[in-house]
Amino acid sequence: MPAQAFPEGFAWGTATAAHQVDGGTWNNDWWAWEHDPSSPCVEPSGDAIDHWHRWPDDLRLLADLGFGSYRFSLEWSRIEPEEGEFSTAALDHYRAMCERCRALGMSPVATFHHFTSPRWVASAGGWADPVTAERFARFCSRAAGHLADVLGAACTINEPNVVAFYGYRGGVFPPGERSSERRHQANHVFIEGHRRAVDAIRSAAPGVPIGLTLSMTDYQAVDGGEARVEKMREPMEDVFLHATEGDDFLGVQVYTRMLVGPDGPVAYPRGARTTLMGYEFWPQALEACLRRAWDVTGGLPLLVTENGIGTANDAERIEYVEAALGGVHACLADGLDVRGYTYWSAFDNFEWAFGYRPTFGLVAVDRVTQVRTPKPSAHWLGQIAARNRL
Ligand code: BGC
């Protein structure tokens, strides 16, 4: 492979998730959470960036910039607003998106669960209740059947480790619980949900590659923190990595590193650069996590399904992505099967409990006029995508 070239067929994409961009997703647990005065959310999602209506122009913009894939999520609460009641109109919406992606030369990558669950699922027990795994698989089967011939790839569950941790242990995501036991229960139900979803999507949409997307962190032991790293990483990453056997790929999502001493996470070094999320600017994390995912899974094909930076300084975004891509390239040179790179996010959007302040987008959005303005990084990365080389 020549110095800065990527392998033929390497997929260059951008990503979004329904609740963060669509607007008006009021029938899910996150909307309820944003409006709960006891939650830490700083503002509600509201109209978001009205992607639900503006998707045709948004897709054209991304294709014109040079990208070859688009990862978005199916909003379960729109497709199955009450238990067993499926909306053909909502399914048709996603079908039209997939078809348009293809017509524009972008592979549609659909995530079946990206953080949000219908209100009826949450009130009937949520992700700590084993029945949710069955309900999720039924939804997957229905949705995959409707999209079978147009899907490019399927991601079952986005970052189940994050939802289990922040929702059941950290109190930051719905349902806002703070119990280690419930977190472990949720891990278990998510793993079961993933396994069932793989089977459901495989039989409803044969031939569509399927994987889990996992949030990974470059855990670095300091001052003898090795045992602690192992202890933290087991329930956060390893249980999920071990649940990917038989999948077609693993979606790797990485943003930063964490320094861990014998008693747990320690402060970043004095003067460390941080992002709008408060964590460290550490693009090297992607390479480290790809290598670890490859080792732990025994060589499952990898797809970077998210990597990016929340910053108000677009030059810093380019610096971050360039360094991260250097790491991907080094992995490829060592023979790791990395199939693509997806930048998070296509557009500035609703960053969950943080609201709209952290801007991850390649494209800026004026949320009063809904006017989209590509940043220099959008053109820069789009050109890399189009040329397939750094
Ligand atoms: C999530 C996205 C989120 C991004 C940036 C990932 O954890 O999948 O929904 O916006 O990171 O924080």
Coordinates of C-alpha atoms and ligand atoms in Angstrom, one line a residue:
M1 CA 0.0 0.0 0.0
P2 CA 1.6 3.3 -1.1
A3 CA 2.4 5.7 1.8
Q4 CA -0.8 7.6 2.1
A5 CA -3.3 5.6 0.1
F6 CA -6.1 3.6 1.7
P7 CA -7.1 0.2 0.4
E8 CA -9.6 0.0 -2.5
G9 CA -13.1 0.0 -1.3
F10 CA -12.3 1.6 2.1
A11 CA -15.5 3.3 3.2
W12 CA -15.4 7.0 4.0
G13 CA -18.5 8.2 5.8
T14 CA -20.1 10.5 8.3
A15 CA -22.7 9.7 11.0
T16 CA -25.7 11.0 12.8
A17 CA -28.4 9.5 15.1
A18 CA -32.1 10.1 14.9
H19 CA -32.7 11.9 18.2
Q20 CA -29.7 14.1 17.8
V21 CA -30.7 15.5 14.4
D22 CA -34.4 14.7 13.5
G23 CA -36.3 16.9 15.9
G24 CA -39.6 16.1 17.5
T25 CA -38.7 12.6 18.7
W26 CA -41.0 13.1 21.7
N27 CA -42.1 9.5 22.0
N28 CA -38.8 8.2 23.4
D29 CA -37.2 8.0 26.8
W30 CA -34.7 10.7 26.1
W31 CA -37.3 13.3 25.3
A32 CA -38.9 12.5 28.6
W33 CA -35.5 12.7 30.3
E34 CA -34.7 16.1 28.8
H35 CA -37.9 17.5 30.3
D36 CA -37.4 15.9 33.7
P37 CA -36.1 18.6 36.1
S38 CA -34.1 16.0 38.0
S39 CA -32.0 15.1 35.0
P40 CA -28.7 16.8 34.3
C41 CA -29.8 17.7 30.7
V42 CA -29.0 21.4 30.0
E43 CA -31.7 21.8 27.3
P44 CA -34.2 19.9 25.3
S45 CA -33.6 18.6 21.8
G46 CA -36.6 20.4 20.3
D47 CA -36.5 20.6 16.5
A48 CA -32.9 19.5 16.5
I49 CA -31.7 20.2 12.9
D50 CA -34.9 19.1 11.4
H51 CA -33.2 16.3 9.5
W52 CA -36.5 14.4 9.5
H53 CA -37.7 16.8 6.8
R54 CA -34.4 18.1 5.4
W55 CA -32.7 14.8 4.8
P56 CA -32.9 14.9 1.0
D57 CA -30.8 18.1 0.9
D58 CA -28.6 16.8 3.7
L59 CA -27.8 13.6 1.8
R60 CA -27.0 15.5 -1.3
L61 CA -24.7 17.8 0.6
L62 CA -22.7 14.9 2.1
A63 CA -22.5 13.1 -1.3
D64 CA -21.3 16.3 -3.0
L65 CA -18.6 16.7 -0.4
G66 CA -17.2 13.3 -1.4
F67 CA -18.4 10.8 1.2
G68 CA -19.2 7.2 0.2
S69 CA -21.3 6.1 3.2
Y70 CA -23.8 7.6 5.6
R71 CA -24.5 6.1 9.0
F72 CA -27.9 7.1 10.6
S73 CA -30.2 5.5 13.1
L74 CA -33.8 4.2 12.9
E75 CA -35.9 5.7 15.6
W76 CA -37.7 2.8 17.2
S77 CA -40.3 5.1 18.8
R78 CA -41.4 6.3 15.4
I79 CA -41.4 2.8 13.8
E80 CA -43.2 1.1 16.8
P81 CA -44.9 3.9 18.7
E82 CA -46.8 1.5 20.9
E83 CA -46.1 -2.2 21.4
G84 CA -46.9 -4.2 18.3
E85 CA -48.1 -1.1 16.3
F86 CA -45.8 -0.6 13.4
S87 CA -45.8 2.5 11.3
T88 CA -45.4 1.8 7.6
A89 CA -45.0 5.5 7.0
A90 CA -42.0 5.7 9.3
L91 CA -40.5 2.6 7.7
D92 CA -41.0 4.1 4.2
H93 CA -39.2 7.2 5.4
Y94 CA -36.1 5.1 6.1
R95 CA -36.5 3.2 2.9
A96 CA -36.5 6.4 1.0
M97 CA -33.4 7.5 2.8
C98 CA -31.6 4.3 1.9
E99 CA -32.7 4.5 -1.7
R100 CA -31.5 8.1 -2.0
C101 CA -28.2 7.3 -0.4
R102 CA -27.6 4.6 -3.0
A103 CA -28.7 6.9 -5.8
L104 CA -26.1 9.4 -4.6
G105 CA -23.4 6.8 -4.4
M106 CA -23.4 6.5 -0.6
S107 CA -23.8 3.2 1.2
P108 CA -26.6 3.4 3.8
V109 CA -25.5 2.1 7.2
A110 CA -28.4 1.9 9.6
T111 CA -28.1 1.7 13.4
F112 CA -31.2 0.0 14.9
H113 CA -30.8 1.4 18.4
H114 CA -28.9 4.6 19.1
F115 CA -29.5 5.5 22.8
T116 CA -33.2 6.0 22.6
S117 CA -36.0 3.6 23.4
P118 CA -39.8 4.1 22.9
R119 CA -41.5 5.4 26.1
W120 CA -43.5 2.2 26.2
V121 CA -40.3 0.1 26.3
A122 CA -38.9 2.3 29.1
S123 CA -42.0 2.1 31.2
A124 CA -42.3 -1.6 30.7
G125 CA -38.9 -2.3 32.2
G126 CA -36.3 -0.8 29.9
W127 CA -32.9 -2.4 29.3
A128 CA -32.5 -4.0 32.7
D129 CA -35.4 -6.2 31.9
P130 CA -34.7 -9.3 29.8
V131 CA -38.0 -9.0 27.9
T132 CA -36.6 -5.8 26.2
A133 CA -34.1 -8.0 24.3
E134 CA -37.0 -9.9 22.7
R135 CA -39.0 -6.8 22.0
F136 CA -35.9 -5.2 20.3
A137 CA -35.4 -8.3 18.2
R138 CA -39.0 -8.2 17.0
F139 CA -38.5 -4.6 16.0
C140 CA -35.3 -5.4 14.2
S141 CA -36.9 -8.2 12.3
R142 CA -39.7 -5.9 11.1
A143 CA -37.5 -3.0 10.2
A144 CA -34.8 -5.1 8.5
G145 CA -37.5 -6.9 6.5
H146 CA -38.7 -3.5 5.2
L147 CA -35.2 -2.4 4.2
A148 CA -33.7 -5.7 3.3
D149 CA -32.8 -4.9 -0.3
V150 CA -31.6 -1.4 0.3
L151 CA -29.5 -1.6 3.4
G152 CA -25.7 -1.3 3.0
A153 CA -24.9 -2.5 6.6
A154 CA -26.6 -2.8 9.9
C155 CA -25.4 -1.8 13.3
T156 CA -27.5 -3.4 16.0
I157 CA -26.9 -1.3 19.2
N158 CA -24.9 1.8 19.5
E159 CA -22.6 1.8 22.5
P160 CA -24.6 -0.4 24.8
N161 CA -21.7 -0.1 27.3
V162 CA -22.3 3.7 27.5
V163 CA -26.1 3.3 27.9
A164 CA -25.7 0.6 30.6
F165 CA -23.1 2.7 32.5
Y166 CA -24.6 6.2 32.3
G167 CA -28.2 5.0 32.5
Y168 CA -28.0 2.5 35.3
R169 CA -24.8 3.4 37.2
G170 CA -24.0 7.1 36.4
G171 CA -27.4 8.7 36.5
V172 CA -26.7 10.8 33.4
F173 CA -28.8 8.9 30.8
P174 CA -32.4 7.7 31.3
P175 CA -33.5 6.0 33.5
G176 CA -31.1 7.9 35.7
E177 CA -30.3 5.0 38.1
R178 CA -27.1 4.6 40.2
S179 CA -26.7 0.9 40.9
S180 CA -23.8 -1.3 40.0
E181 CA -26.0 -4.3 40.0
R182 CA -28.5 -2.8 37.6
R183 CA -25.7 -1.8 35.3
H184 CA -24.5 -5.4 35.1
Q185 CA -28.1 -6.5 34.5
A186 CA -28.4 -3.9 31.6
N187 CA -25.0 -5.1 30.2
H188 CA -26.4 -8.6 30.1
V189 CA -29.7 -7.6 28.5
F190 CA -27.9 -5.5 25.9
I191 CA -25.7 -8.5 25.0
E192 CA -28.7 -10.7 24.7
G193 CA -30.5 -8.0 22.6
H194 CA -27.5 -7.8 20.3
R195 CA -27.3 -11.5 19.8
R196 CA -31.0 -11.7 19.1
A197 CA -30.9 -8.7 16.8
V198 CA -28.1 -10.3 14.7
D199 CA -30.2 -13.4 14.2
A200 CA -33.3 -11.3 13.4
I201 CA -31.6 -9.0 10.9
R202 CA -29.8 -11.9 9.3
S203 CA -32.9 -13.8 8.6
A204 CA -34.9 -10.7 7.5
A205 CA -32.1 -9.2 5.4
P206 CA -29.8 -12.0 4.3
G207 CA -26.4 -10.8 3.1
V208 CA -26.4 -7.5 4.9
P209 CA -23.2 -7.2 7.1
I210 CA -24.1 -6.8 10.7
G211 CA -22.1 -5.6 13.7
L212 CA -22.2 -4.0 17.2
T213 CA -20.8 -0.5 17.7
L214 CA -18.8 -0.1 20.8
S215 CA -17.5 2.9 22.6
M216 CA -13.8 2.3 23.4
T217 CA -11.3 4.3 25.4
D218 CA -7.6 4.1 25.3
Y219 CA -7.1 3.1 29.0
Q220 CA -3.6 3.8 30.1
A221 CA -2.3 2.6 33.4
V222 CA -0.2 5.0 35.5
D223 CA 1.7 4.4 38.7
G224 CA 0.8 0.7 38.8
G225 CA -2.8 1.0 37.7
E226 CA -2.7 -2.1 35.5
A227 CA -5.0 -4.2 37.6
R228 CA -7.5 -1.3 37.9
V229 CA -7.5 -0.9 34.1
E230 CA -8.4 -4.6 33.7
K231 CA -11.2 -4.3 36.3
M232 CA -12.7 -1.2 34.7
R233 CA -12.4 -2.4 31.1
E234 CA -14.0 -5.8 31.7
P235 CA -17.6 -4.7 32.2
M236 CA -17.1 -1.6 30.0
E237 CA -15.5 -3.2 26.9
D238 CA -14.5 -6.8 27.2
V239 CA -17.9 -8.4 27.9
F240 CA -19.1 -6.8 24.7
L241 CA -16.1 -7.6 22.6
H242 CA -16.5 -11.2 23.6
A243 CA -20.2 -11.0 22.5
T244 CA -19.3 -10.3 18.9
E245 CA -18.4 -13.8 17.8
G246 CA -19.9 -14.6 14.5
D247 CA -20.7 -11.0 13.6
D248 CA -19.6 -9.6 10.3
F249 CA -17.7 -6.6 11.8
L250 CA -17.1 -4.6 14.9
G251 CA -17.9 -0.9 14.9
V252 CA -15.2 0.9 16.8
Q253 CA -16.0 4.3 18.3
V254 CA -13.2 6.3 20.0
Y255 CA -12.7 9.8 21.2
T256 CA -10.0 9.9 23.9
R257 CA -7.8 8.2 26.5
M258 CA -8.2 7.7 30.2
L259 CA -5.4 7.6 32.7
V260 CA -5.9 5.1 35.5
G261 CA -4.0 4.7 38.7
P262 CA -4.4 2.0 41.4
D263 CA -7.5 3.7 42.8
G264 CA -9.2 4.6 39.5
P265 CA -9.1 7.4 36.9
V266 CA -6.5 10.2 37.6
A267 CA -6.3 13.8 36.3
Y268 CA -4.8 14.5 32.9
P269 CA -1.3 15.9 32.9
R270 CA -1.0 19.6 33.8
G271 CA -1.7 21.7 30.8
A272 CA -3.3 18.9 28.7
R273 CA -5.4 20.1 25.8
T274 CA -9.1 19.4 26.4
T275 CA -12.1 19.4 24.0
L276 CA -15.6 21.0 24.5
M277 CA -16.5 17.7 26.2
G278 CA -14.0 18.2 29.0
Y279 CA -11.9 15.2 28.1
E280 CA -8.5 15.2 26.6
F281 CA -7.6 15.9 23.0
W282 CA -6.0 12.5 22.2
P283 CA -6.4 11.4 18.6
Q284 CA -3.9 8.6 19.2
A285 CA -6.6 6.7 21.0
L286 CA -8.2 5.4 17.8
E287 CA -5.1 3.4 16.8
A288 CA -4.7 2.0 20.3
C289 CA -8.3 0.9 20.4
L290 CA -8.3 -0.6 16.9
R291 CA -5.3 -2.7 17.8
R292 CA -6.9 -3.9 21.1
A293 CA -10.3 -4.7 19.4
W294 CA -8.4 -6.7 16.8
D295 CA -6.5 -8.7 19.4
V296 CA -9.4 -9.3 21.7
T297 CA -11.8 -10.4 19.0
G298 CA -9.2 -12.5 17.3
G299 CA -9.3 -10.5 14.0
L300 CA -12.9 -9.5 13.5
P301 CA -13.1 -7.0 10.6
L302 CA -13.2 -3.5 12.0
L303 CA -15.1 -0.4 10.9
V304 CA -14.5 2.9 12.5
T305 CA -18.2 3.9 13.0
E306 CA -17.4 7.0 15.0
N307 CA -14.4 9.2 15.7
G308 CA -14.4 13.0 16.0
I309 CA -14.0 16.0 18.2
G310 CA -16.3 18.5 19.8
T311 CA -14.5 21.8 19.2
A312 CA -15.3 25.4 18.2
N313 CA -12.0 25.5 16.3
D314 CA -12.3 23.8 13.0
A315 CA -8.5 23.8 12.4
E316 CA -8.3 21.7 15.5
R317 CA -10.8 19.3 14.0
I318 CA -8.6 18.8 11.0
E319 CA -5.5 18.3 13.2
Y320 CA -7.4 15.7 15.3
V321 CA -8.7 13.7 12.3
E322 CA -5.4 13.8 10.5
A323 CA -3.7 12.3 13.5
A324 CA -6.4 9.7 14.0
L325 CA -6.2 8.7 10.3
G326 CA -2.5 8.3 10.6
G327 CA -3.2 5.7 13.2
V328 CA -5.7 3.9 11.0
H329 CA -3.2 3.9 8.3
A330 CA -0.6 2.4 10.6
C331 CA -3.1 -0.4 11.5
L332 CA -3.7 -1.1 7.9
A333 CA 0.0 -1.3 7.2
D334 CA 0.3 -3.9 9.9
G335 CA -2.4 -6.0 8.3
L336 CA -5.4 -5.2 10.5
D337 CA -8.6 -5.4 8.5
V338 CA -10.1 -1.9 8.9
R339 CA -12.8 -1.4 6.4
G340 CA -13.7 2.3 6.8
Y341 CA -13.7 5.5 8.7
T342 CA -16.8 7.3 9.8
Y343 CA -16.5 10.8 11.2
W344 CA -18.9 11.8 14.0
S345 CA -20.7 13.9 13.1
A346 CA -21.9 15.1 9.7
F347 CA -23.6 18.0 11.4
D348 CA -23.5 20.0 14.6
N349 CA -26.3 18.4 16.6
F350 CA -27.8 17.6 20.0
E351 CA -25.1 16.3 22.2
W352 CA -27.3 14.5 24.8
A353 CA -27.1 15.9 28.3
F354 CA -24.7 18.6 27.1
G355 CA -27.2 20.1 24.7
Y356 CA -26.1 21.9 21.6
R357 CA -22.9 23.5 22.9
P358 CA -20.3 20.8 21.9
T359 CA -20.0 21.1 18.1
F360 CA -18.8 17.9 16.5
G361 CA -20.1 18.6 13.0
L362 CA -18.3 18.9 9.7
V363 CA -21.2 21.1 8.7
A364 CA -22.5 23.9 10.9
V365 CA -26.2 24.4 11.3
D366 CA -27.9 27.7 12.2
R367 CA -30.8 26.3 14.3
V368 CA -33.0 29.4 13.8
T369 CA -32.9 29.3 10.0
Q370 CA -31.7 25.7 9.7
V371 CA -29.2 26.8 7.1
R372 CA -26.3 24.4 6.7
T373 CA -22.7 25.7 6.2
P374 CA -19.9 23.2 5.6
K375 CA -16.8 24.0 7.6
P376 CA -13.3 23.8 6.0
S377 CA -12.9 20.3 7.6
A378 CA -15.9 19.1 5.6
H379 CA -14.2 20.0 2.3
W380 CA -10.8 18.7 3.6
L381 CA -12.2 15.3 4.7
G382 CA -14.5 15.0 1.7
Q383 CA -11.5 15.3 -0.6
I384 CA -9.6 12.7 1.3
A385 CA -12.7 10.5 0.9
A386 CA -13.0 11.2 -2.8
R387 CA -9.3 10.5 -3.4
N388 CA -9.0 7.6 -0.9
R389 CA -5.7 9.0 0.3
L390 CA -4.4 11.3 2.9
Ligands
BGC1 C1 -22.3 8.6 20.6 C2 -22.9 9.9 19.9 C3 -22.3 11.1 20.5 C4 -20.8 11.1 20.3 C5 -20.0 12.3 20.8 C6 -20.9 8.7 21.0 O1 -20.8 8.3 22.3 O2 -22.6 7.5 19.9 O3 -24.3 9.8 20.0 O4 -22.9 12.3 20.1 O5 -20.3 9.9 21.0 O6 -20.1 12.4 22.2

